[in-house]
mmCIF file of C-alpha atoms and ligand atoms in Angstrom:
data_model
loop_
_atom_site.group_PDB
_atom_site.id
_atom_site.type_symbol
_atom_site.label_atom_id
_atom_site.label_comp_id
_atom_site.label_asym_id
_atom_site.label_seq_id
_atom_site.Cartn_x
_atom_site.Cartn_y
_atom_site.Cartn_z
ATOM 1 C CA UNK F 117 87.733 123.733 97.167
ATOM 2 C CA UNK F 118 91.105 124.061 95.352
ATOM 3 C CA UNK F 119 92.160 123.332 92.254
ATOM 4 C CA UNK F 120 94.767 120.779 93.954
ATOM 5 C CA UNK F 121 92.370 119.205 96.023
ATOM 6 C CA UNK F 122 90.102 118.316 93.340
ATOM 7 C CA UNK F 123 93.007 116.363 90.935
ATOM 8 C CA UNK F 124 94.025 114.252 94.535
ATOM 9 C CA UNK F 125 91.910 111.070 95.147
ATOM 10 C CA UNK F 126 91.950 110.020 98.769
ATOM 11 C CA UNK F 127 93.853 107.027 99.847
ATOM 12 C CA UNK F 128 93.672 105.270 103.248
ATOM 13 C CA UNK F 129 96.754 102.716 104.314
ATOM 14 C CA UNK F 130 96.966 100.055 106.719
ATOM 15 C CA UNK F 131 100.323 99.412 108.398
ATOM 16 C CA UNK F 132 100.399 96.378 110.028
ATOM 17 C CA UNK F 133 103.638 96.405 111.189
ATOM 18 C CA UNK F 134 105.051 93.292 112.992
ATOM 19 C CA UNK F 135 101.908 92.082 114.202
ATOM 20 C CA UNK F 136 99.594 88.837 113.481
ATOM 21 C CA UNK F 137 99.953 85.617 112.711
ATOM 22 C CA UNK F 138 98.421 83.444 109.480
ATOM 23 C CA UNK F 139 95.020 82.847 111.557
ATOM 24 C CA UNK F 140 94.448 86.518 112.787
ATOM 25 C CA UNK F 141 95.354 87.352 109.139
ATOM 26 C CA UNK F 142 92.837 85.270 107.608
ATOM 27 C CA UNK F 143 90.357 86.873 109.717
ATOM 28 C CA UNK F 144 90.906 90.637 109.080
ATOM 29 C CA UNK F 145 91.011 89.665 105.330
ATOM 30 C CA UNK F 146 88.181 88.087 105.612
ATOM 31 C CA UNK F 147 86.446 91.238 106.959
ATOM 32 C CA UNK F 148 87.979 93.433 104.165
ATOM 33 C CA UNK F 149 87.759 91.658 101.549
ATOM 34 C CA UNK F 150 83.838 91.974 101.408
ATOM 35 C CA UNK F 151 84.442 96.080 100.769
ATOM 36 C CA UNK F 152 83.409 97.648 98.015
ATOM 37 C CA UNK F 153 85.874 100.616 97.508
ATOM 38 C CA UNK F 154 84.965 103.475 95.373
ATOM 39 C CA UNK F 155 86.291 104.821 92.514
ATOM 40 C CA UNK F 156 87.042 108.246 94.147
ATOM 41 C CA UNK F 157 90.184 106.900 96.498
ATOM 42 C CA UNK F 158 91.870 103.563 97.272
ATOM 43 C CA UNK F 159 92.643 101.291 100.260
ATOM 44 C CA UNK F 160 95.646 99.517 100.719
ATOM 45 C CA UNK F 161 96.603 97.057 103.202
ATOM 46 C CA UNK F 162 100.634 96.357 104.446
ATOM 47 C CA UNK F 163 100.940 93.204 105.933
ATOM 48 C CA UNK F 164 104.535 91.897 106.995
ATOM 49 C CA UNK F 165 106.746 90.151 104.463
ATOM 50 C CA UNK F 166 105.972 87.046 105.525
ATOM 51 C CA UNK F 167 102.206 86.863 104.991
ATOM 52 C CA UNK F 168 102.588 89.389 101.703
ATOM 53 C CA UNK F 169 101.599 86.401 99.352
ATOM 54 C CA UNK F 170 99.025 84.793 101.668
ATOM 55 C CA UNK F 171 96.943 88.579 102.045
ATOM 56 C CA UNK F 172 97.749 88.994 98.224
ATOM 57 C CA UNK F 173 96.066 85.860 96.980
ATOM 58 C CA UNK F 174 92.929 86.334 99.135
ATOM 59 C CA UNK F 175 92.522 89.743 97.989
ATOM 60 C CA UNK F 176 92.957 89.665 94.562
ATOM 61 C CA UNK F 177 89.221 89.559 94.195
ATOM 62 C CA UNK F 178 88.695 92.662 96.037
ATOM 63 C CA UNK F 179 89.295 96.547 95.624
ATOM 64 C CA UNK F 180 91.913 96.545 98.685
ATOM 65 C CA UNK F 181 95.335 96.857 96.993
ATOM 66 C CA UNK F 182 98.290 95.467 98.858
ATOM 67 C CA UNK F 183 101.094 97.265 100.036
ATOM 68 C CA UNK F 184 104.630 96.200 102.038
ATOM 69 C CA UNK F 185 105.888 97.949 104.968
ATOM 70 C CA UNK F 186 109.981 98.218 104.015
ATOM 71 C CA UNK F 187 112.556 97.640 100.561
ATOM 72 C CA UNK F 188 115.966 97.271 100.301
ATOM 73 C CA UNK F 189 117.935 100.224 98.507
ATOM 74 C CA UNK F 190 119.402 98.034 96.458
ATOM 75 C CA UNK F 191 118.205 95.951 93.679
ATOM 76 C CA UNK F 192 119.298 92.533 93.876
ATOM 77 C CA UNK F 193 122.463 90.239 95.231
ATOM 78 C CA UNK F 194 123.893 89.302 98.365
ATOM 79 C CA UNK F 195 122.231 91.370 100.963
ATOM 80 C CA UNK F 196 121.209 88.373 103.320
ATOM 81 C CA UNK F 197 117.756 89.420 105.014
ATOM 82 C CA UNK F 198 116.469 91.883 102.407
ATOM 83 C CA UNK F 199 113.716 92.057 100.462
ATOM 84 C CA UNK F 200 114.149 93.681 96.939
ATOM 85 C CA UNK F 201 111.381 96.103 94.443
ATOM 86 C CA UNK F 202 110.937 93.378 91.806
ATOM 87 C CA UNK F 203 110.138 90.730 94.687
ATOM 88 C CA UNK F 204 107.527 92.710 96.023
ATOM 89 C CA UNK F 205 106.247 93.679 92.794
ATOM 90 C CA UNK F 206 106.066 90.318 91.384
ATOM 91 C CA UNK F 207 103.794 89.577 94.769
ATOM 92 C CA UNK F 208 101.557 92.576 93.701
ATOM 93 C CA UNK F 209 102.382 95.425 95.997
ATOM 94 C CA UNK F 210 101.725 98.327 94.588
ATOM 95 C CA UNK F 211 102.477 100.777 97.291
ATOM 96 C CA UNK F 212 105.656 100.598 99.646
ATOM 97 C CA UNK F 213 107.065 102.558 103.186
ATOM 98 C CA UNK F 214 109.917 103.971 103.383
ATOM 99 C CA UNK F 215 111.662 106.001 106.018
ATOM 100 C CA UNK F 216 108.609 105.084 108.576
ATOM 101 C CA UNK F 217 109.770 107.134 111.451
ATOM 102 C CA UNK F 218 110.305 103.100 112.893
ATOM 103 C CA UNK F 219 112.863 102.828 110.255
ATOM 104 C CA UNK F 220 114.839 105.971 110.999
ATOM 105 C CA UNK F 221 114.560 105.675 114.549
ATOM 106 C CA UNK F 222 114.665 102.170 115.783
ATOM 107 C CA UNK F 223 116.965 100.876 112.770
ATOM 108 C CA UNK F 224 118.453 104.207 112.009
ATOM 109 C CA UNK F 225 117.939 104.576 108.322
ATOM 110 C CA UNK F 226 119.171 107.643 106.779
ATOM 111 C CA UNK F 227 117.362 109.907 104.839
ATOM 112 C CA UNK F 228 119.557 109.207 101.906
ATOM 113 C CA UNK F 229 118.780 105.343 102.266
ATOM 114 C CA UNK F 230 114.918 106.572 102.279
ATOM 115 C CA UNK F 231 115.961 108.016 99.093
ATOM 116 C CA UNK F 232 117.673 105.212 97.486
ATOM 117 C CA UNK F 233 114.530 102.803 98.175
ATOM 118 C CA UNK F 234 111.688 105.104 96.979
ATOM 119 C CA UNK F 235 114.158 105.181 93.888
ATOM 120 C CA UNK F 236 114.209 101.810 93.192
ATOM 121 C CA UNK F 237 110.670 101.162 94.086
ATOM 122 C CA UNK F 238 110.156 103.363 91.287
ATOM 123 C CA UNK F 239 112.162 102.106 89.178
ATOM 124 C CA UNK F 240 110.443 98.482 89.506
ATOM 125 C CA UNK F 241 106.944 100.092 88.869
ATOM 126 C CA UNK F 242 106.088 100.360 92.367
ATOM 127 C CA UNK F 243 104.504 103.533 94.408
ATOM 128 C CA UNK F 244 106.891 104.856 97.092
ATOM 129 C CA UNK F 245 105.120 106.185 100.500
ATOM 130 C CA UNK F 246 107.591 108.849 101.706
ATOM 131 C CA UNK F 247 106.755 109.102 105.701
ATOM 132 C CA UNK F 248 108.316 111.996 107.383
ATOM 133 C CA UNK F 249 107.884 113.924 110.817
ATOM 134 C CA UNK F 250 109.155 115.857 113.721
ATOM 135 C CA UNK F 251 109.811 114.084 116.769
ATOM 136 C CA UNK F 252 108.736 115.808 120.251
ATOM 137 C CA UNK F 253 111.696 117.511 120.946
ATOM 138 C CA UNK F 254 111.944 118.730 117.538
ATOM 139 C CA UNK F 255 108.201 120.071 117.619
ATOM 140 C CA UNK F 256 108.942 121.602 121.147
ATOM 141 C CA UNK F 257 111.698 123.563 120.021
ATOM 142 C CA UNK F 258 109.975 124.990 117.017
ATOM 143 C CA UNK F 259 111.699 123.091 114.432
ATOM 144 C CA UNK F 260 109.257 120.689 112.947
ATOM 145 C CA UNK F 261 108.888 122.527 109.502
ATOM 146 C CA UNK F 262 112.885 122.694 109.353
ATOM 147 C CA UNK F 263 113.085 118.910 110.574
ATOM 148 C CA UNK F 264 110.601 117.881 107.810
ATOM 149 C CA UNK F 265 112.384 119.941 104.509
ATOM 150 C CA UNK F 266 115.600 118.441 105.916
ATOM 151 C CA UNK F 267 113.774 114.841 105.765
ATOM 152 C CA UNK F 268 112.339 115.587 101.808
ATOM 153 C CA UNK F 269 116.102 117.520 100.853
ATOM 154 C CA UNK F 270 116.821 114.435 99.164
ATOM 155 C CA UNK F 271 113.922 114.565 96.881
ATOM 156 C CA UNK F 272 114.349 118.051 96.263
ATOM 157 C CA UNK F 273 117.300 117.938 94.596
ATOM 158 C CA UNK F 274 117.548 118.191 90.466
ATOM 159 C CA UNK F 275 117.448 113.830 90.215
ATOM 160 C CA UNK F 276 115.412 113.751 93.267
ATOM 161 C CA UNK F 277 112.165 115.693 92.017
ATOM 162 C CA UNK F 278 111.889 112.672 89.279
ATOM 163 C CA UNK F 279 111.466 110.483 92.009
ATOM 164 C CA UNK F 280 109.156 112.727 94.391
ATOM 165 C CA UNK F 281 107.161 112.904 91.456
ATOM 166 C CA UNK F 282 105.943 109.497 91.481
ATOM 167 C CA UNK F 283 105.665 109.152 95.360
ATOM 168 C CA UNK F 284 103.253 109.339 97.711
ATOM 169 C CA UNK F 285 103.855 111.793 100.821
ATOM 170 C CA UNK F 286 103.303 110.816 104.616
ATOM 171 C CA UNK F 287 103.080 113.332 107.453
ATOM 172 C CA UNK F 288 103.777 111.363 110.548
ATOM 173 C CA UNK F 289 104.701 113.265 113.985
ATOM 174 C CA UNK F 290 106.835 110.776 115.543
ATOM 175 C CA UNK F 291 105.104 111.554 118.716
ATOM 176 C CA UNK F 292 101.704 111.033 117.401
ATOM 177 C CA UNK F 293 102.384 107.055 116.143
ATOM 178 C CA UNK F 294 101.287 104.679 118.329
ATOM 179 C CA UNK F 295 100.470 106.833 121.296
ATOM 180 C CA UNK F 296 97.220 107.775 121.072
ATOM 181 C CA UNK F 297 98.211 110.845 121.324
ATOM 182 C CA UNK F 298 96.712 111.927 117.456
ATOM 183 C CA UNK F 299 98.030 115.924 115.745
ATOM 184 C CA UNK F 300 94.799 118.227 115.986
ATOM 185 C CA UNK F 301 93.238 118.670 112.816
ATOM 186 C CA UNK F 302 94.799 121.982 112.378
ATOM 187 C CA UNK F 303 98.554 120.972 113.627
ATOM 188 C CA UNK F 304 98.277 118.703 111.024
ATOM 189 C CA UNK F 305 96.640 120.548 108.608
ATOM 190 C CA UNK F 306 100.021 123.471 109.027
ATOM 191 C CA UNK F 307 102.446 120.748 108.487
ATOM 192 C CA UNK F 308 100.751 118.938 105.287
ATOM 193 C CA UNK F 309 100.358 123.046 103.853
ATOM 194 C CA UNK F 310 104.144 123.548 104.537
ATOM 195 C CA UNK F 311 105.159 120.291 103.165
ATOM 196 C CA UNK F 312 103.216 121.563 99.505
ATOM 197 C CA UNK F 313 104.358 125.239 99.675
ATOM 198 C CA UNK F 314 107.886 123.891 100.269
ATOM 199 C CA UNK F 315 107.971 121.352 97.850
ATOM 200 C CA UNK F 316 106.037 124.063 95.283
ATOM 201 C CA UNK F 317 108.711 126.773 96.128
ATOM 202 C CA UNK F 318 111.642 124.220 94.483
ATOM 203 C CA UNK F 319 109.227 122.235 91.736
ATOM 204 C CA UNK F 320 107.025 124.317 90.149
ATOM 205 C CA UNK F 321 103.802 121.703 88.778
ATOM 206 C CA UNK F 322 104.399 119.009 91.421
ATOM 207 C CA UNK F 323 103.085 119.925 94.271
ATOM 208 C CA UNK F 324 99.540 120.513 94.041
ATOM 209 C CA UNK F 325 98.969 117.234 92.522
ATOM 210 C CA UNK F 326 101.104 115.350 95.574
ATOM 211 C CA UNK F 327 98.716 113.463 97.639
ATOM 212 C CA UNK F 328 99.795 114.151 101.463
ATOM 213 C CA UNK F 329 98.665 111.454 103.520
ATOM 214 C CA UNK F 330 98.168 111.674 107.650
ATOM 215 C CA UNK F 331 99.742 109.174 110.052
ATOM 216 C CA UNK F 332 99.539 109.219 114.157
ATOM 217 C CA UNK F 333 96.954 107.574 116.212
ATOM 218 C CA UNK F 334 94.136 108.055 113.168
ATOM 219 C CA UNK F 335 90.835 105.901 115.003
ATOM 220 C CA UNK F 336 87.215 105.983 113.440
ATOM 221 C CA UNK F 337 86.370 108.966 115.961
ATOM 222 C CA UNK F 338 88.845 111.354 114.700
ATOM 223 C CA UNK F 339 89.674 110.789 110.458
ATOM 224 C CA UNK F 340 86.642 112.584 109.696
ATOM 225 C CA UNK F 341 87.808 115.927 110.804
ATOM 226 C CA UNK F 342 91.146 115.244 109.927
ATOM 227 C CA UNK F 343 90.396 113.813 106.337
ATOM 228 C CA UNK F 344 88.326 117.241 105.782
ATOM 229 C CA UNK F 345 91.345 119.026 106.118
ATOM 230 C CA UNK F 346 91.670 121.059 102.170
ATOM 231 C CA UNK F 347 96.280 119.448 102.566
ATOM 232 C CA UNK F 348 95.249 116.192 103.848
ATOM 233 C CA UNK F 349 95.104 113.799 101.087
ATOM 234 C CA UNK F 350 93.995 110.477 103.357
ATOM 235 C CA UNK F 351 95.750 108.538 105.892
ATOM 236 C CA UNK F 352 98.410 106.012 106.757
ATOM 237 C CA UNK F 353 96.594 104.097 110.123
ATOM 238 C CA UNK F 354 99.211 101.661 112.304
ATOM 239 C CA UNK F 355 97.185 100.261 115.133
ATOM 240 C CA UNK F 356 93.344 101.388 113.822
ATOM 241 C CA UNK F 357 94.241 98.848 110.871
ATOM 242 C CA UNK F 358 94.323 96.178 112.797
ATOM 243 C CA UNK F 359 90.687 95.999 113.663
ATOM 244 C CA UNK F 360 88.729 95.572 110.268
ATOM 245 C CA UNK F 361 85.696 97.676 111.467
ATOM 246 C CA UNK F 362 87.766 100.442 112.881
ATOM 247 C CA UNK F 363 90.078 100.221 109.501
ATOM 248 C CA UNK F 364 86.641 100.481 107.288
ATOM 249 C CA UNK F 365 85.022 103.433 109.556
ATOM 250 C CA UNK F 366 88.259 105.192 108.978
ATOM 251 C CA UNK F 367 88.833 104.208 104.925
ATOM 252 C CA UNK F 368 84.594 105.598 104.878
ATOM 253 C CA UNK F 369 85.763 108.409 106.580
ATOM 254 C CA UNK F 370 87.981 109.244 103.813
ATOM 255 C CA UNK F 371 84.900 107.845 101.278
ATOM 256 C CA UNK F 372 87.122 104.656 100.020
ATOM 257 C CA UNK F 373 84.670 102.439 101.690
ATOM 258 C CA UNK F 374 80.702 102.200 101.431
ATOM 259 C CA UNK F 375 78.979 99.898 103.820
ATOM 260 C CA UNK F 376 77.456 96.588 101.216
HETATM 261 C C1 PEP H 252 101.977 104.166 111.626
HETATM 262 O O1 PEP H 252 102.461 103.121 111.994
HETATM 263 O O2 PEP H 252 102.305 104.660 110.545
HETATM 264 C C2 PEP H 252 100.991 104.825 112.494
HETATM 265 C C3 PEP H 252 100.509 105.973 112.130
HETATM 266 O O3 PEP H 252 100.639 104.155 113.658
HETATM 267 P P1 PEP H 252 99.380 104.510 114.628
HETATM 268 O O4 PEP H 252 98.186 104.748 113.726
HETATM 269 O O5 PEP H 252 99.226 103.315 115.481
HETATM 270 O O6 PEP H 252 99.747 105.746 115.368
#
């Protein structure tokens, strides 16, 4: 084992997305909220906006920490719609998304915008998850490590590393997420070693002590191998989240869960 890998904790994240309603919700807290998380790593659950306070209030008793799926990039005013740092830190998040490859791709956020909300989540206390990845095309033509730097360049600037710094990093092949269709161990494994040699070739310090999460079709069959990989830092699970015992298997995969 590294040096590196022994300062990172493991963390495991459930994206919701735009799924449930309030009864669906109550279940799958119910479920989770009976899980005794150790102190090695964390679990984190993103519900949608709407039902931030509701998940919030019936987990405040347990280890699962809550977590919001989007943030506006700017900080308060008239942006009709939007939903600003302070708001979801005065609900509790504590982690937030940005630039989930929905975000760029269906609602075409920018990777400067990406920038501008991980700096304000920071800025209100809050711990940006950074998602980045290649799409197909991208990967086909050999340019997934060049697609990725372009997609951190923002935080890799002189103002940007002081944000980076306090983030949390998500390697997310757009063609793994939601398709079943999950990176191999070792594809993976390539891009999350890139990511750190590329962010520890500009920013000497930061790099090893990044925690690199996974995201693309992560089920209870596969995190183990992919969690055992010495650049993968956890996982960020879409669909797998929504089923509380395929969510735990996974978050015990990555030892943030032990069966009471
Ligand atoms: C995601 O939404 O970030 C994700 C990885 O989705 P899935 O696990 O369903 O591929």
């Amino acid at each position: 084992m590294h040096e590196g890998e022994l300062m990172r904790s493991k963390l495991v994240i459930g994206n919701w997305k735009m799924n449930g309603d309030q009864a669906t919700i109550n279940g799958l807290i119910a479920d989770l909220s009976k899980t005794e998380v150790s102190r090695l790593s964390e679990l984190v659950v993103c519900p949608p906006f709407l039902y931030l306070q509701q998940v919030g209030n019936s987990l405040s008793q347990s280890a699962v920490k809550l977590g919001a799926q989007n943030v506006c990039q700017f900080s308060n005013g008239a942006y009709t719609g939007e939903v600003s740092a302070s708001m979801l830190k005065d609900l509790g998040c504590e982690y937030v998304l940005v630039g989930h490859s929905e975000r760029r791709h269906v609602f075409g956020e920018s990777s400067q915008q990406v920038f501008d909300k991980a700096s304000q989540l920071i800025e209100a206390g809050l711990v940006p998850v950074v998602c980045v990845g290649e799409t197909l095309s991208e990967r086909e033509s050999g340019i997934t490590e060049k697609s990725v730097a372009e997609q951190l360049s923002f935080f890799l600037t002189e103002q940007g590393v002081a944000v980076l710094e306090k983030c949390v990093l998500a390697y997310e092949p757009v063609w793994a997420i939601g398709t079943g269709l999950s990176a191999t161990p070792g594809q993976a494994q390539d891009v999350h070693r890139f990511m750190r040699e590329h962010i520890g070739s500009r920013v000497a310090g930061v790099s090893a002590r990044l925690q690199i999460l996974y995201g693309g079709s992560v089920k209870a069959g596969n995190a183990a191998e992919l969690f055992a990989m010495p650049d993968i830092d956890g996982g960020l699970i879409g669909g797998a989240s929504l089923v509380a015992k395929e969510f735990l298997a996974i978050a015990e995969a990555a030892g943030s869960y032990k069966a009471t």
